[in-house]
Coordinates of N, CA and C in Angstrom, one line a residue:
M1 N -24.2 26.2 -26.6 CA -22.8 26.1 -26.3 C -22.5 26.9 -25.0
K2 N -23.0 28.1 -24.8 CA -22.8 28.9 -23.7 C -23.3 28.1 -22.4
K3 N -24.5 27.5 -22.5 CA -25.1 26.8 -21.4 C -24.1 25.6 -21.0
L4 N -23.6 25.0 -22.0 CA -22.7 23.8 -21.8 C -21.4 24.2 -21.0
I5 N -20.8 25.4 -21.4 CA -19.7 25.9 -20.7 C -20.0 26.3 -19.3
L6 N -21.1 27.0 -19.1 CA -21.5 27.4 -17.7 C -21.9 26.2 -16.8
T7 N -22.5 25.2 -17.4 CA -22.8 24.0 -16.6 C -21.5 23.4 -16.2
G8 N -20.5 23.3 -17.1 CA -19.2 22.7 -16.8 C -18.5 23.4 -15.7
V9 N -18.5 24.8 -15.8 CA -17.8 25.6 -14.8 C -18.5 25.5 -13.4
A10 N -19.9 25.4 -13.5 CA -20.6 25.3 -12.2 C -20.4 23.9 -11.6
L11 N -20.3 22.9 -12.4 CA -20.0 21.6 -11.9 C -18.6 21.5 -11.3
L12 N -17.6 22.1 -11.9 CA -16.2 22.1 -11.4 C -16.2 22.9 -10.1
T13 N -16.9 24.0 -10.0 CA -17.0 24.8 -8.8 C -17.6 24.0 -7.6
V14 N -18.7 23.3 -7.9 CA -19.3 22.5 -6.8 C -18.4 21.4 -6.4
I15 N -17.7 20.7 -7.3 CA -16.8 19.6 -7.0 C -15.6 20.1 -6.1
S16 N -15.1 21.3 -6.5 CA -14.0 21.8 -5.7 C -14.4 22.3 -4.3
L17 N -15.6 22.8 -4.2 CA -16.1 23.2 -2.9 C -16.4 22.0 -2.0
V18 N -16.9 20.9 -2.6 CA -17.1 19.7 -1.8 C -15.8 19.1 -1.4
A19 N -14.8 19.1 -2.2 CA -13.5 18.6 -1.9 C -12.8 19.4 -0.8
C20 N -12.9 20.7 -0.9 CA -12.3 21.6 0.2 C -13.0 21.4 1.5
S21 N -14.3 21.2 1.5 CA -15.0 21.1 2.8 C -14.7 19.7 3.4
N22 N -14.5 18.7 2.6 CA -14.1 17.4 3.1 C -12.7 17.5 3.7
K23 N -11.8 18.2 3.1 CA -10.4 18.4 3.6 C -10.4 19.1 5.0
N24 N -11.2 20.1 5.1 CA -11.3 20.9 6.4 C -11.9 20.0 7.5
S25 N -12.9 19.2 7.2 CA -13.4 18.3 8.2 C -12.4 17.2 8.6
E26 N -11.6 16.8 7.7 CA -10.5 15.8 8.0 C -9.5 16.5 9.0
N27 N -9.1 17.7 8.7 CA -8.2 18.4 9.5 C -8.7 18.6 10.9
S28 N -10.0 19.0 11.0 CA -10.6 19.2 12.4 C -10.7 17.9 13.1
S29 N -11.0 16.8 12.5 CA -11.1 15.5 13.2 C -9.7 15.1 13.6
S30 N -8.7 15.4 12.8 CA -7.3 15.1 13.2 C -6.9 15.9 14.4
K31 N -7.3 17.2 14.4 CA -7.0 18.0 15.6 C -7.7 17.5 16.8
E32 N -9.0 17.0 16.7 CA -9.7 16.5 17.8 C -9.0 15.2 18.4
S33 N -8.6 14.4 17.5 CA -8.0 13.1 17.9 C -6.6 13.4 18.6
T34 N -5.9 14.4 18.1 CA -4.6 14.8 18.7 C -4.9 15.4 20.1
S35 N -5.9 16.2 20.3 CA -6.2 16.8 21.6 C -6.7 15.7 22.5
K36 N -7.5 14.7 22.0 CA -7.9 13.6 22.8 C -6.8 12.8 23.3
S37 N -5.8 12.5 22.4 CA -4.6 11.7 22.8 C -3.8 12.4 23.8
S38 N -3.6 13.8 23.7 CA -2.8 14.4 24.7 C -3.5 14.5 26.1
S39 N -4.8 14.5 26.1 CA -5.5 14.6 27.3 C -5.4 13.2 28.0
V40 N -5.3 12.1 27.2 CA -5.1 10.8 27.8 C -3.8 10.7 28.4
I41 N -2.8 11.2 27.8 CA -1.4 11.2 28.3 C -1.4 12.0 29.7
Q42 N -2.0 13.1 29.7 CA -2.0 13.9 30.9 C -2.7 13.2 32.1
K43 N -3.8 12.4 31.8 CA -4.5 11.7 32.8 C -3.6 10.6 33.4
E44 N -2.7 10.0 32.6 CA -1.9 8.9 33.1 C -0.7 9.4 33.9
K45 N -0.4 10.6 33.9 CA 0.7 11.1 34.7 C 0.4 11.0 36.2
V46 N 1.4 10.4 36.9 CA 1.2 10.1 38.3 C 1.8 11.2 39.2
D47 N 1.1 11.6 40.2 CA 1.5 12.6 41.2 C 2.4 11.9 42.2
N48 N 3.7 12.1 42.1 CA 4.7 11.5 43.0 C 5.0 12.4 44.2
S49 N 4.3 13.5 44.3 CA 4.7 14.4 45.5 C 4.4 13.8 46.8
K50 N 3.5 12.8 46.8 CA 3.2 12.1 48.1 C 4.4 11.4 48.7
Y51 N 5.5 11.2 47.9 CA 6.7 10.6 48.4 C 7.8 11.6 48.9
N52 N 7.5 12.9 48.7 CA 8.4 13.9 49.1 C 8.8 13.8 50.6
P53 N 7.9 13.5 51.6 CA 8.3 13.4 53.0 C 9.4 12.3 53.2
A54 N 9.2 11.2 52.6 CA 10.1 10.1 52.7 C 11.4 10.4 52.1
I55 N 11.4 11.0 50.9 CA 12.7 11.4 50.2 C 13.4 12.4 51.0
S56 N 12.7 13.4 51.6 CA 13.3 14.5 52.4 C 14.0 13.9 53.6
E57 N 13.3 12.9 54.3 CA 13.8 12.3 55.5 C 15.1 11.6 55.1
L58 N 15.1 10.9 54.0 CA 16.3 10.1 53.6 C 17.4 11.1 53.2
K59 N 17.1 12.1 52.5 CA 18.2 13.1 52.1 C 18.8 13.7 53.4
S60 N 18.0 14.0 54.4 CA 18.6 14.6 55.6 C 19.5 13.7 56.3
K61 N 19.4 12.4 56.1 CA 20.2 11.4 56.8 C 21.5 11.0 56.0
I62 N 21.3 10.8 54.7 CA 22.5 10.3 54.0 C 23.2 11.4 53.2
D63 N 22.6 12.6 53.1 CA 23.3 13.7 52.5 C 23.0 15.0 53.3
P64 N 23.4 15.1 54.6 CA 23.1 16.2 55.4 C 23.6 17.6 54.9
D65 N 24.8 17.5 54.2 CA 25.4 18.7 53.7 C 24.8 19.2 52.4
N66 N 23.9 18.4 51.8 CA 23.2 18.7 50.6 C 24.2 18.8 49.4
K67 N 25.1 17.9 49.3 CA 26.1 17.9 48.3 C 25.6 17.3 47.0
G68 N 24.5 16.6 47.1 CA 23.8 16.1 45.9 C 24.5 14.9 45.2
G69 N 25.1 14.0 46.0 CA 25.8 12.9 45.5 C 24.9 11.7 45.3
W70 N 23.6 11.8 45.4 CA 22.7 10.7 45.4 C 21.6 11.0 44.3
D71 N 21.2 9.9 43.7 CA 20.1 10.0 42.7 C 18.9 9.3 43.3
Y72 N 17.7 10.0 43.3 CA 16.5 9.4 43.9 C 15.5 9.2 42.7
K73 N 15.3 8.0 42.3 CA 14.5 7.7 41.1 C 13.2 7.0 41.6
I74 N 12.1 7.6 41.2 CA 10.8 7.0 41.6 C 10.2 6.2 40.4
T75 N 9.9 4.9 40.6 CA 9.4 4.1 39.5 C 8.0 3.6 40.0
N76 N 7.0 3.9 39.2 CA 5.6 3.6 39.5 C 5.2 2.3 38.8
D77 N 4.2 1.6 39.3 CA 3.6 0.4 38.8 C 4.7 -0.7 38.7
V78 N 5.3 -1.0 39.8 CA 6.3 -2.0 39.9 C 5.7 -3.2 40.6
S79 N 6.0 -4.4 40.1 CA 5.5 -5.6 40.7 C 6.7 -6.5 41.0
N80 N 6.8 -7.0 42.2 CA 7.9 -7.8 42.6 C 7.4 -8.8 43.7
E81 N 8.3 -9.5 44.4 CA 7.9 -10.5 45.4 C 7.3 -9.8 46.6
V82 N 7.4 -8.5 46.8 CA 6.9 -7.8 48.0 C 5.5 -7.3 47.7
F83 N 5.3 -6.7 46.5 CA 4.0 -6.1 46.2 C 3.7 -6.1 44.7
S84 N 2.5 -5.7 44.4 CA 2.1 -5.7 43.0 C 1.6 -4.3 42.6
G85 N 2.1 -3.7 41.6 CA 1.6 -2.4 41.1 C 2.0 -1.3 42.1
G86 N 3.1 -1.4 42.8 CA 3.5 -0.4 43.7 C 4.5 0.6 43.2
T87 N 5.1 1.3 44.1 CA 6.1 2.3 43.7 C 7.4 2.0 44.4
T88 N 8.5 2.1 43.7 CA 9.9 1.9 44.3 C 10.6 3.2 44.1
I89 N 11.2 3.6 45.3 CA 12.2 4.8 45.2 C 13.6 4.2 45.3
S90 N 14.3 4.3 44.3 CA 15.7 3.7 44.2 C 16.7 4.8 44.5
V91 N 17.5 4.6 45.4 CA 18.5 5.6 45.8 C 19.9 5.0 45.5
T92 N 20.7 5.7 44.6 CA 22.0 5.3 44.2 C 22.9 6.4 44.2
P93 N 24.2 6.2 44.4 CA 25.2 7.3 44.3 C 25.4 7.7 42.9
T94 N 25.7 9.0 42.7 CA 25.8 9.5 41.3 C 27.3 9.5 40.9
E95 N 28.2 9.3 41.8 CA 29.6 9.4 41.5 C 30.3 8.1 41.8
Q96 N 31.4 7.8 41.2 CA 32.2 6.6 41.4 C 32.7 6.6 42.8
S97 N 33.1 7.7 43.4 CA 33.6 7.7 44.8 C 32.5 7.3 45.8
G98 N 31.2 7.6 45.5 CA 30.1 7.1 46.3 C 29.9 5.6 46.2
I99 N 30.1 5.1 45.0 CA 30.0 3.7 44.8 C 31.1 3.0 45.5
D100 N 32.3 3.5 45.4 CA 33.4 2.9 46.1 C 33.3 2.9 47.6
N101 N 32.7 4.0 48.2 CA 32.4 4.1 49.6 C 31.4 3.0 50.0
L102 N 30.4 2.8 49.3 CA 29.4 1.8 49.6 C 30.0 0.4 49.5
K103 N 30.9 0.2 48.5 CA 31.6 -1.1 48.4 C 32.4 -1.4 49.7
N104 N 33.1 -0.3 50.1 CA 33.9 -0.5 51.3 C 33.1 -0.8 52.6
I105 N 32.0 -0.1 52.7 CA 31.1 -0.2 53.9 C 30.5 -1.6 53.9
Y106 N 30.1 -2.1 52.7 CA 29.4 -3.4 52.7 C 30.4 -4.6 52.4
G107 N 31.7 -4.4 52.5 CA 32.6 -5.5 52.6 C 33.1 -6.0 51.3
E108 N 32.9 -5.4 50.1 CA 33.4 -5.9 48.9 C 34.9 -5.8 48.8
S109 N 35.5 -4.9 49.6 CA 36.9 -4.7 49.5 C 37.6 -5.5 50.7
G110 N 36.8 -6.3 51.4 CA 37.4 -7.1 52.5 C 37.4 -6.4 53.9
S111 N 36.7 -5.2 54.0 CA 36.8 -4.5 55.2 C 35.5 -4.6 56.0
S112 N 34.7 -5.7 55.8 CA 33.4 -5.8 56.4 C 33.5 -6.0 57.9
E113 N 34.6 -6.5 58.4 CA 34.8 -6.7 59.9 C 35.1 -5.4 60.6
D114 N 35.5 -4.4 59.9 CA 35.8 -3.1 60.5 C 34.6 -2.5 61.3
A115 N 34.8 -2.1 62.5 CA 33.7 -1.6 63.4 C 33.1 -0.3 62.7
G116 N 33.9 0.5 62.2 CA 33.4 1.7 61.5 C 32.5 1.4 60.3
A117 N 32.9 0.4 59.6 CA 32.0 0.0 58.4 C 30.7 -0.6 58.9
Q118 N 30.8 -1.4 60.0 CA 29.5 -1.9 60.6 C 28.6 -0.8 61.1
V119 N 29.1 0.2 61.7 CA 28.3 1.3 62.2 C 27.7 2.1 61.0
A120 N 28.5 2.3 59.9 CA 28.1 3.0 58.7 C 27.0 2.2 58.0
K121 N 27.1 0.9 58.0 CA 26.1 0.0 57.3 C 24.8 0.1 58.1
L122 N 24.9 0.0 59.4 CA 23.7 0.1 60.2 C 23.0 1.4 60.1
A123 N 23.8 2.5 60.0 CA 23.3 3.8 59.9 C 22.5 4.0 58.5
L124 N 23.1 3.5 57.5 CA 22.4 3.6 56.2 C 21.1 2.8 56.2
Q125 N 21.2 1.5 56.7 CA 20.0 0.7 56.7 C 18.9 1.4 57.6
Q126 N 19.3 1.9 58.7 CA 18.4 2.6 59.6 C 17.8 3.8 59.0
A127 N 18.6 4.6 58.2 CA 18.1 5.8 57.5 C 17.0 5.4 56.5
V128 N 17.2 4.3 55.8 CA 16.2 3.8 54.8 C 15.0 3.3 55.5
S129 N 15.2 2.6 56.6 CA 14.0 2.1 57.4 C 13.2 3.2 57.9
N130 N 13.8 4.2 58.5 CA 13.1 5.4 59.0 C 12.4 6.2 58.0
A131 N 13.0 6.4 56.8 CA 12.4 7.1 55.7 C 11.2 6.3 55.2
A132 N 11.3 5.0 55.1 CA 10.2 4.2 54.6 C 9.0 4.3 55.5
K133 N 9.1 4.6 56.7 CA 8.0 4.7 57.6 C 7.1 6.0 57.2
K134 N 7.7 6.9 56.4 CA 7.0 8.0 56.0 C 6.3 7.8 54.6
L135 N 6.4 6.6 54.0 CA 5.8 6.3 52.8 C 4.3 6.4 52.9
P136 N 3.5 6.7 51.9 CA 2.1 6.9 52.0 C 1.3 5.6 52.2
D137 N 1.9 4.5 51.7 CA 1.1 3.2 51.8 C 2.0 2.0 51.9
E138 N 1.4 0.9 52.0 CA 2.2 -0.4 52.1 C 2.7 -0.9 50.8
N139 N 2.2 -0.3 49.7 CA 2.5 -0.7 48.4 C 3.7 0.1 47.8
S140 N 4.6 0.5 48.6 CA 5.7 1.3 48.2 C 7.0 0.8 49.0
E141 N 8.1 1.0 48.4 CA 9.4 0.7 49.0 C 10.5 1.6 48.7
I142 N 11.5 1.7 49.6 CA 12.7 2.4 49.3 C 13.9 1.4 49.2
T143 N 14.7 1.5 48.2 CA 15.8 0.7 48.1 C 17.1 1.6 48.0
L144 N 18.2 1.1 48.5 CA 19.5 1.8 48.4 C 20.5 0.8 47.9
G145 N 21.2 1.1 46.9 CA 22.2 0.2 46.3 C 23.1 1.0 45.4
Y146 N 23.9 0.2 44.6 CA 24.8 0.9 43.7 C 24.8 0.0 42.4
P147 N 25.0 0.6 41.2 CA 25.0 -0.1 40.0 C 26.3 -0.9 39.8
T148 N 26.2 -2.1 39.2 CA 27.4 -2.9 38.9 C 27.6 -3.1 37.4
G149 N 26.6 -2.7 36.6 CA 26.6 -2.9 35.2 C 25.5 -2.1 34.6
S150 N 25.2 -2.3 33.3 CA 24.2 -1.5 32.7 C 22.8 -1.8 33.2
D151 N 22.5 -3.1 33.6 CA 21.2 -3.4 34.1 C 21.2 -4.0 35.5
N152 N 22.4 -4.1 36.1 CA 22.5 -4.8 37.3 C 22.9 -3.8 38.4
S153 N 22.5 -4.2 39.7 CA 22.9 -3.4 40.8 C 22.9 -4.3 42.1
V154 N 23.6 -3.8 43.1 CA 23.7 -4.5 44.3 C 22.8 -3.8 45.3
L155 N 21.8 -4.5 45.9 CA 20.9 -3.9 46.8 C 21.4 -4.1 48.2
L156 N 21.5 -2.9 48.9 CA 22.1 -2.9 50.2 C 21.1 -2.7 51.4
A157 N 20.1 -2.0 51.1 CA 19.0 -1.7 52.1 C 17.7 -1.6 51.3
A158 N 16.7 -2.2 51.9 CA 15.3 -2.0 51.3 C 14.3 -2.2 52.4
S159 N 13.3 -1.3 52.4 CA 12.2 -1.2 53.4 C 10.9 -0.8 52.8
T160 N 9.8 -1.3 53.4 CA 8.5 -0.8 53.1 C 8.1 0.0 54.3
K161 N 6.8 0.5 54.4 CA 6.4 1.3 55.5 C 6.4 0.5 56.8
S162 N 6.1 -0.8 56.8 CA 6.0 -1.6 58.0 C 7.0 -2.7 58.1
K163 N 7.9 -2.9 57.1 CA 8.8 -4.0 57.1 C 10.2 -3.7 56.5
D164 N 11.2 -4.2 57.1 CA 12.5 -4.1 56.5 C 12.8 -5.3 55.6
I165 N 12.8 -5.1 54.3 CA 13.0 -6.3 53.4 C 14.3 -6.9 53.6
I166 N 15.4 -6.0 53.7 CA 16.7 -6.5 54.1 C 16.8 -6.2 55.6
P167 N 16.8 -7.2 56.5 CA 16.8 -6.9 57.9 C 18.0 -6.1 58.4
L168 N 17.8 -5.3 59.4 CA 18.9 -4.5 59.9 C 19.9 -5.4 60.6
K169 N 21.2 -5.2 60.3 CA 22.2 -6.1 60.9 C 23.0 -5.2 61.9
Q170 N 23.1 -5.7 63.1 CA 23.8 -4.9 64.1 C 25.1 -5.6 64.5

């Protein structure tokens, strides 16, 4: 009887040790897969600092007082009619007053014949064109516009390093 009880206790001890060791190995493999997935995410992160010279050039022209009324959004891996898998720097006003100013300059309020609006339009297009010349490659573009709805916007100026997508109008 004593041998039977000791054998049962020994068997239960061995089973519980095996179960605990399996649980520990599952946890360590789960930690390994978590660390592998985070390293994959870190490898996919794109270094957008190469666009800083172009953005700085544009900021100095359209926001010389550094009031911060513009949003500069970098979107990677964009494909459109100009390039495939490139980068777009979208510049939009952050306030309604900035949107209204762009609408006035570009003639939505009927003032497109105004000489001041024509000069302002050319200055904005030229600023985008000059900043685009500082882009690191031909597979990037700078666009300037304003939003008209949740997913829509009006494009006012667009340039790549060597080409003005929206031609300069004098």
